[in-house]
Amino acid sequence: MDLGLIFSELNNNSEYRFHLAKQEPGGTRPIDVLARSHEEWAGWQVYRGTKKERFVKDKIVSFAQISGTKFLFGGVFDITSRDSKHYEVKLNSQFSELIGRLTIDYQGDNTRGTVFTPDYIFSHSKVSSLSQYSYQGERFTSYDNVNHSFEVMSIVIKNELNDWKVALSSVFGVYLLTDTKTGKHYVGSAYGANGIWGRWSDYIYGCHGNNKELKELYAINTRDYFEKHFKFTILEVLSSSLTPEQVIQRESLWKSKLQTVKFGYNAS
C-alpha cells in the first residue's frame, strides 16, 4: 500500500522529519522500548546530536525498527524546546490510533542514517501491514523457541500477553536462567500456581526469585544487572498433574547434566 494513502499530510519537508530508530549491535531493540513504555519511547526522540541538530523541524514522525527493513510506527512528536544537548518533546495526537499497529517496509539507505526528510521516506517506503491491535510484545510460538532476554520477558509478563500467559500458566517445567556476562547458569523448576508463568513472574518483579546465590548477586549488582544480562529458556515442559517431588526430581537431573551446582548459580 502507498504510504501516501494514510500519511499524505506528513509528506511535508517544511514541517516534519522522520526518525527511524534502529538497534545498536547488542543494544536494546526499539520495538521493546515502544511496547514497554510510552515515556521511555519519547526519550528516544530527545537526543539533539553533537555536530549538528538531528531534527531541524519541530515535528518528529517516529518509527521503531522491528528487523531489517521493517519499522513500526511510534507516533508523531512535537519538539517543545531545545537546548545545546537535548530536546523536550510531547506526543502529538496525530495518527495516535496507529501507534504500534502500522508497519512500513523501508527500502532506502539503511546503514547509518536515522533521520530523513519526508519526501525521501515516501519515495522509498510502502505500508507493509496494519494490525488490528497495538504491538505489546512478541507473540508466543512454542515452548522450544523460548530463549528470551529478561527485557523481552519483562514486557511479556508486565503486559500480561494472553498467548504467553495461557501457554506458560498451563504447564509445570524445568527452566534455565543464563547470565550472558559470565556464562553461568541457574536451573530452576516451576510447579506452583500458574506454572512457569507464575514462577517467572517472581523473577521479573523481584529478579532473584528468592534463590540464595541469585539473591547475593542481586545485593551486589541490583536490578539493572539482571535486566541487561539474564535470559530465560525452558529445558523441559512437564504436566501440571505431576507432584512437586516429581518435578524436583527432573530439576535435579538437569542440574547434574549441566553442572550448575559446581559451575553455576545453584547452591545445591
Coordinates of C-alpha atoms in Angstrom, one line a residue:
M1 CA 0.0 0.0 0.0
D2 CA 1.2 3.5 -0.8
L3 CA 2.3 5.3 2.3
G4 CA 0.6 8.5 1.0
L5 CA -2.8 6.9 1.2
I6 CA -2.6 7.0 5.0
F7 CA 0.1 9.6 5.9
S8 CA -0.3 12.1 3.0
E9 CA -0.3 15.2 5.3
L10 CA 3.1 14.1 6.8
N11 CA 4.8 14.4 3.4
N12 CA 5.9 18.0 4.1
N13 CA 9.6 18.8 4.3
S14 CA 9.0 22.2 5.8
E15 CA 7.3 20.8 9.0
Y16 CA 8.4 17.2 9.6
R17 CA 11.4 14.9 9.9
F18 CA 11.2 11.1 10.1
H19 CA 13.1 9.2 12.7
L20 CA 13.8 5.5 12.0
A21 CA 15.1 4.3 15.4
K22 CA 17.5 1.3 14.9
Q23 CA 19.0 -1.2 17.2
E24 CA 22.7 -0.8 18.0
P25 CA 24.7 -4.0 18.0
G26 CA 23.9 -5.8 21.3
G27 CA 21.7 -2.9 22.3
T28 CA 18.0 -2.6 23.2
R29 CA 15.5 -3.2 20.5
P30 CA 13.4 -0.1 19.7
I31 CA 10.2 -2.1 19.5
D32 CA 10.8 -3.4 23.0
V33 CA 11.0 0.2 24.2
L34 CA 7.8 1.2 22.3
A35 CA 6.0 -1.8 23.8
R36 CA 7.3 -1.2 27.4
S37 CA 6.8 2.5 28.0
H38 CA 5.5 5.5 26.0
E39 CA 7.6 7.7 28.3
E40 CA 10.7 5.7 27.6
W41 CA 10.0 5.8 23.9
A42 CA 9.6 9.6 24.0
G43 CA 13.1 9.6 25.5
W44 CA 14.4 8.1 22.2
Q45 CA 13.4 11.3 20.4
V46 CA 15.2 13.9 22.6
Y47 CA 18.9 13.5 21.6
R48 CA 19.9 16.6 19.8
G49 CA 23.2 15.4 18.2
T50 CA 26.7 16.8 18.7
K51 CA 28.0 18.2 15.4
K52 CA 24.6 19.2 14.0
E53 CA 21.0 19.1 15.1
R54 CA 19.2 15.8 14.2
F55 CA 15.8 17.4 13.9
V56 CA 15.8 20.8 12.3
K57 CA 12.0 20.8 12.2
D58 CA 9.7 20.8 15.2
K59 CA 7.7 17.7 14.3
I60 CA 9.2 14.1 14.5
V61 CA 7.5 11.2 12.9
S62 CA 8.9 8.2 14.8
F63 CA 9.3 4.5 13.8
A64 CA 10.9 1.6 15.7
Q65 CA 12.9 -1.0 13.8
I66 CA 11.4 -4.4 14.0
S67 CA 14.2 -6.0 12.0
G68 CA 15.9 -5.3 8.7
T69 CA 13.7 -3.1 6.6
K70 CA 10.6 -3.3 8.7
F71 CA 9.7 -0.4 11.0
L72 CA 6.7 0.1 13.4
F73 CA 5.0 3.5 13.7
G74 CA 5.7 5.1 17.1
G75 CA 3.8 8.3 16.8
V76 CA 4.3 12.0 16.0
F77 CA 6.2 14.1 18.5
D78 CA 6.3 17.9 18.8
I79 CA 9.6 19.5 19.9
T80 CA 8.6 21.9 22.6
S81 CA 12.0 23.3 23.5
R82 CA 15.7 22.9 22.6
D83 CA 19.0 23.3 24.4
S84 CA 22.6 22.5 23.5
K85 CA 22.2 18.8 24.0
H86 CA 18.6 17.7 24.2
Y87 CA 15.0 18.4 23.1
E88 CA 11.9 18.3 25.1
V89 CA 9.1 16.5 23.2
K90 CA 5.4 15.9 23.6
L91 CA 3.4 13.2 21.8
N92 CA 1.0 14.7 19.2
S93 CA -2.4 13.2 18.9
Q94 CA -1.9 13.0 15.1
F95 CA -2.4 9.4 14.0
S96 CA -2.1 8.2 17.6
E97 CA -4.6 5.4 16.8
L98 CA -2.0 3.8 14.5
I99 CA 0.9 3.7 17.1
G100 CA 2.2 0.1 17.3
R101 CA -0.1 -1.0 14.5
L102 CA 1.2 0.3 11.2
T103 CA 4.4 -1.2 9.8
I104 CA 6.3 0.1 6.8
D105 CA 8.8 -1.6 4.6
Y106 CA 11.7 0.9 4.1
Q107 CA 14.0 0.3 1.1
G108 CA 16.2 3.5 1.3
D109 CA 19.5 4.0 2.9
N110 CA 19.5 1.7 5.9
T111 CA 23.1 1.7 7.1
R112 CA 23.9 4.6 9.4
G113 CA 21.2 7.2 8.9
T114 CA 18.2 7.5 11.2
V115 CA 16.8 10.9 10.3
F116 CA 15.2 11.6 6.9
T117 CA 13.1 14.1 5.1
P118 CA 9.5 13.0 4.5
D119 CA 9.8 13.0 0.7
Y120 CA 12.7 10.6 0.9
I121 CA 10.7 8.2 3.2
F122 CA 7.7 8.4 1.0
S123 CA 9.6 7.6 -2.2
H124 CA 11.4 4.6 -0.5
S125 CA 8.7 3.1 1.6
K126 CA 5.3 1.4 1.5
V127 CA 2.9 0.2 4.1
S128 CA 3.7 -3.4 4.9
S129 CA 0.9 -4.2 7.3
L130 CA -1.8 -2.7 9.5
S131 CA -2.6 -4.8 12.6
Q132 CA -5.9 -4.8 14.4
Y133 CA -4.2 -4.3 17.8
S134 CA -1.2 -2.3 19.0
Y135 CA 2.1 -4.2 19.4
Q136 CA 2.6 -5.1 23.1
G137 CA 5.4 -7.7 22.8
E138 CA 6.4 -10.8 20.9
R139 CA 3.9 -13.5 20.2
F140 CA 4.3 -16.9 21.8
T141 CA 5.2 -19.5 19.1
S142 CA 6.3 -22.7 21.0
Y143 CA 8.0 -23.8 24.2
D144 CA 11.0 -24.9 22.3
N145 CA 11.5 -21.4 20.9
V146 CA 11.6 -19.7 24.3
N147 CA 15.1 -18.2 24.5
H148 CA 14.4 -14.6 25.5
S149 CA 16.1 -11.8 27.4
F150 CA 15.0 -10.5 30.7
E151 CA 13.9 -7.3 28.9
V152 CA 11.6 -9.2 26.5
M153 CA 10.1 -11.4 29.2
S154 CA 9.5 -8.4 31.3
I155 CA 7.4 -6.8 28.6
V156 CA 5.5 -10.2 28.1
I157 CA 4.7 -10.6 31.8
K158 CA 4.0 -7.0 32.7
N159 CA 1.7 -6.5 29.7
E160 CA 0.1 -9.9 30.5
L161 CA 0.2 -11.1 26.9
N162 CA -2.6 -13.6 26.7
D163 CA -1.0 -16.2 24.4
W164 CA 2.1 -16.4 26.6
K165 CA 0.1 -16.4 29.8
V166 CA -2.1 -19.2 28.7
A167 CA 0.8 -21.3 27.4
L168 CA 3.1 -20.8 30.5
S169 CA 0.4 -21.0 33.1
S170 CA -0.9 -24.4 31.9
V171 CA 2.3 -26.3 32.5
F172 CA 5.0 -27.1 35.0
G173 CA 8.5 -27.3 33.9
V174 CA 12.3 -27.1 34.4
Y175 CA 13.8 -23.8 33.2
L176 CA 17.3 -22.3 32.7
L177 CA 18.4 -18.8 33.6
T178 CA 21.6 -17.7 31.9
D179 CA 23.9 -14.9 32.9
T180 CA 25.2 -13.8 29.5
K181 CA 28.0 -11.8 31.0
T182 CA 29.6 -14.6 33.0
G183 CA 28.2 -17.7 31.2
K184 CA 26.9 -19.1 34.5
H185 CA 23.5 -20.9 34.6
Y186 CA 20.8 -21.4 37.1
V187 CA 18.4 -24.4 36.8
G188 CA 15.0 -24.0 38.4
S189 CA 11.6 -25.6 38.4
A190 CA 8.0 -24.5 38.3
Y191 CA 5.3 -26.5 40.0
G192 CA 3.1 -24.0 41.8
A193 CA 0.2 -21.8 41.0
N194 CA 0.2 -20.6 37.4
G195 CA 3.1 -22.9 36.5
I196 CA 6.0 -21.4 34.6
W197 CA 4.2 -18.1 34.2
G198 CA 3.9 -17.7 38.0
R199 CA 7.5 -18.7 38.7
W200 CA 8.9 -16.4 36.0
S201 CA 6.8 -13.5 37.3
D202 CA 8.7 -13.8 40.5
Y203 CA 11.9 -13.1 38.6
I204 CA 10.5 -10.3 36.6
Y205 CA 9.3 -8.4 39.6
G206 CA 11.9 -9.4 42.1
C207 CA 14.9 -10.6 40.0
H208 CA 16.3 -13.3 42.3
G209 CA 13.2 -15.5 42.8
N210 CA 14.4 -15.9 46.4
N211 CA 17.2 -18.2 45.3
K212 CA 20.3 -18.0 47.6
E213 CA 23.1 -17.2 45.1
L214 CA 20.8 -15.0 42.9
K215 CA 19.9 -13.0 46.0
E216 CA 23.6 -12.5 46.6
L217 CA 24.1 -11.4 43.0
Y218 CA 21.2 -9.0 43.3
A219 CA 22.5 -7.5 46.5
I220 CA 25.8 -6.6 44.7
N221 CA 24.5 -5.6 41.3
T222 CA 20.8 -4.6 41.7
R223 CA 18.1 -5.0 39.1
D224 CA 20.0 -3.4 36.3
Y225 CA 22.3 -6.3 36.0
F226 CA 19.5 -8.8 35.6
E227 CA 17.8 -6.7 33.0
K228 CA 21.0 -6.4 31.0
H229 CA 22.4 -9.9 31.2
F230 CA 19.8 -12.6 32.1
K231 CA 18.0 -14.8 29.6
F232 CA 15.1 -17.3 30.1
T233 CA 15.0 -20.7 28.5
I234 CA 12.7 -23.8 29.0
L235 CA 14.6 -27.0 29.3
E236 CA 11.6 -29.3 29.8
V237 CA 7.8 -28.9 29.8
L238 CA 6.0 -31.1 32.4
S239 CA 2.4 -31.9 33.0
S240 CA 0.7 -29.8 35.7
S241 CA -0.6 -33.1 37.1
L242 CA 2.8 -34.1 38.5
T243 CA 3.6 -33.8 42.1
P244 CA 6.2 -31.2 43.3
E245 CA 8.5 -34.1 44.2
Q246 CA 8.4 -35.4 40.6
V247 CA 9.2 -32.0 39.2
I248 CA 12.1 -31.5 41.6
Q249 CA 13.5 -34.9 40.5
R250 CA 13.6 -33.6 36.9
E251 CA 15.2 -30.4 38.1
S252 CA 17.9 -32.3 40.0
L253 CA 18.6 -34.3 36.8
W254 CA 19.2 -31.1 34.8
K255 CA 21.4 -29.7 37.5
S256 CA 23.5 -32.8 37.3
K257 CA 23.6 -32.7 33.4
L258 CA 24.6 -29.0 33.3
Q259 CA 26.8 -29.0 36.4
T260 CA 25.2 -25.9 37.7
V261 CA 25.9 -26.5 41.4
K262 CA 29.7 -26.7 40.6
F263 CA 29.9 -24.1 37.9
G264 CA 26.6 -22.1 38.1
Y265 CA 24.3 -20.3 40.4
N266 CA 22.6 -23.3 42.0
A267 CA 23.6 -23.6 45.7
S268 CA 22.6 -27.3 45.9

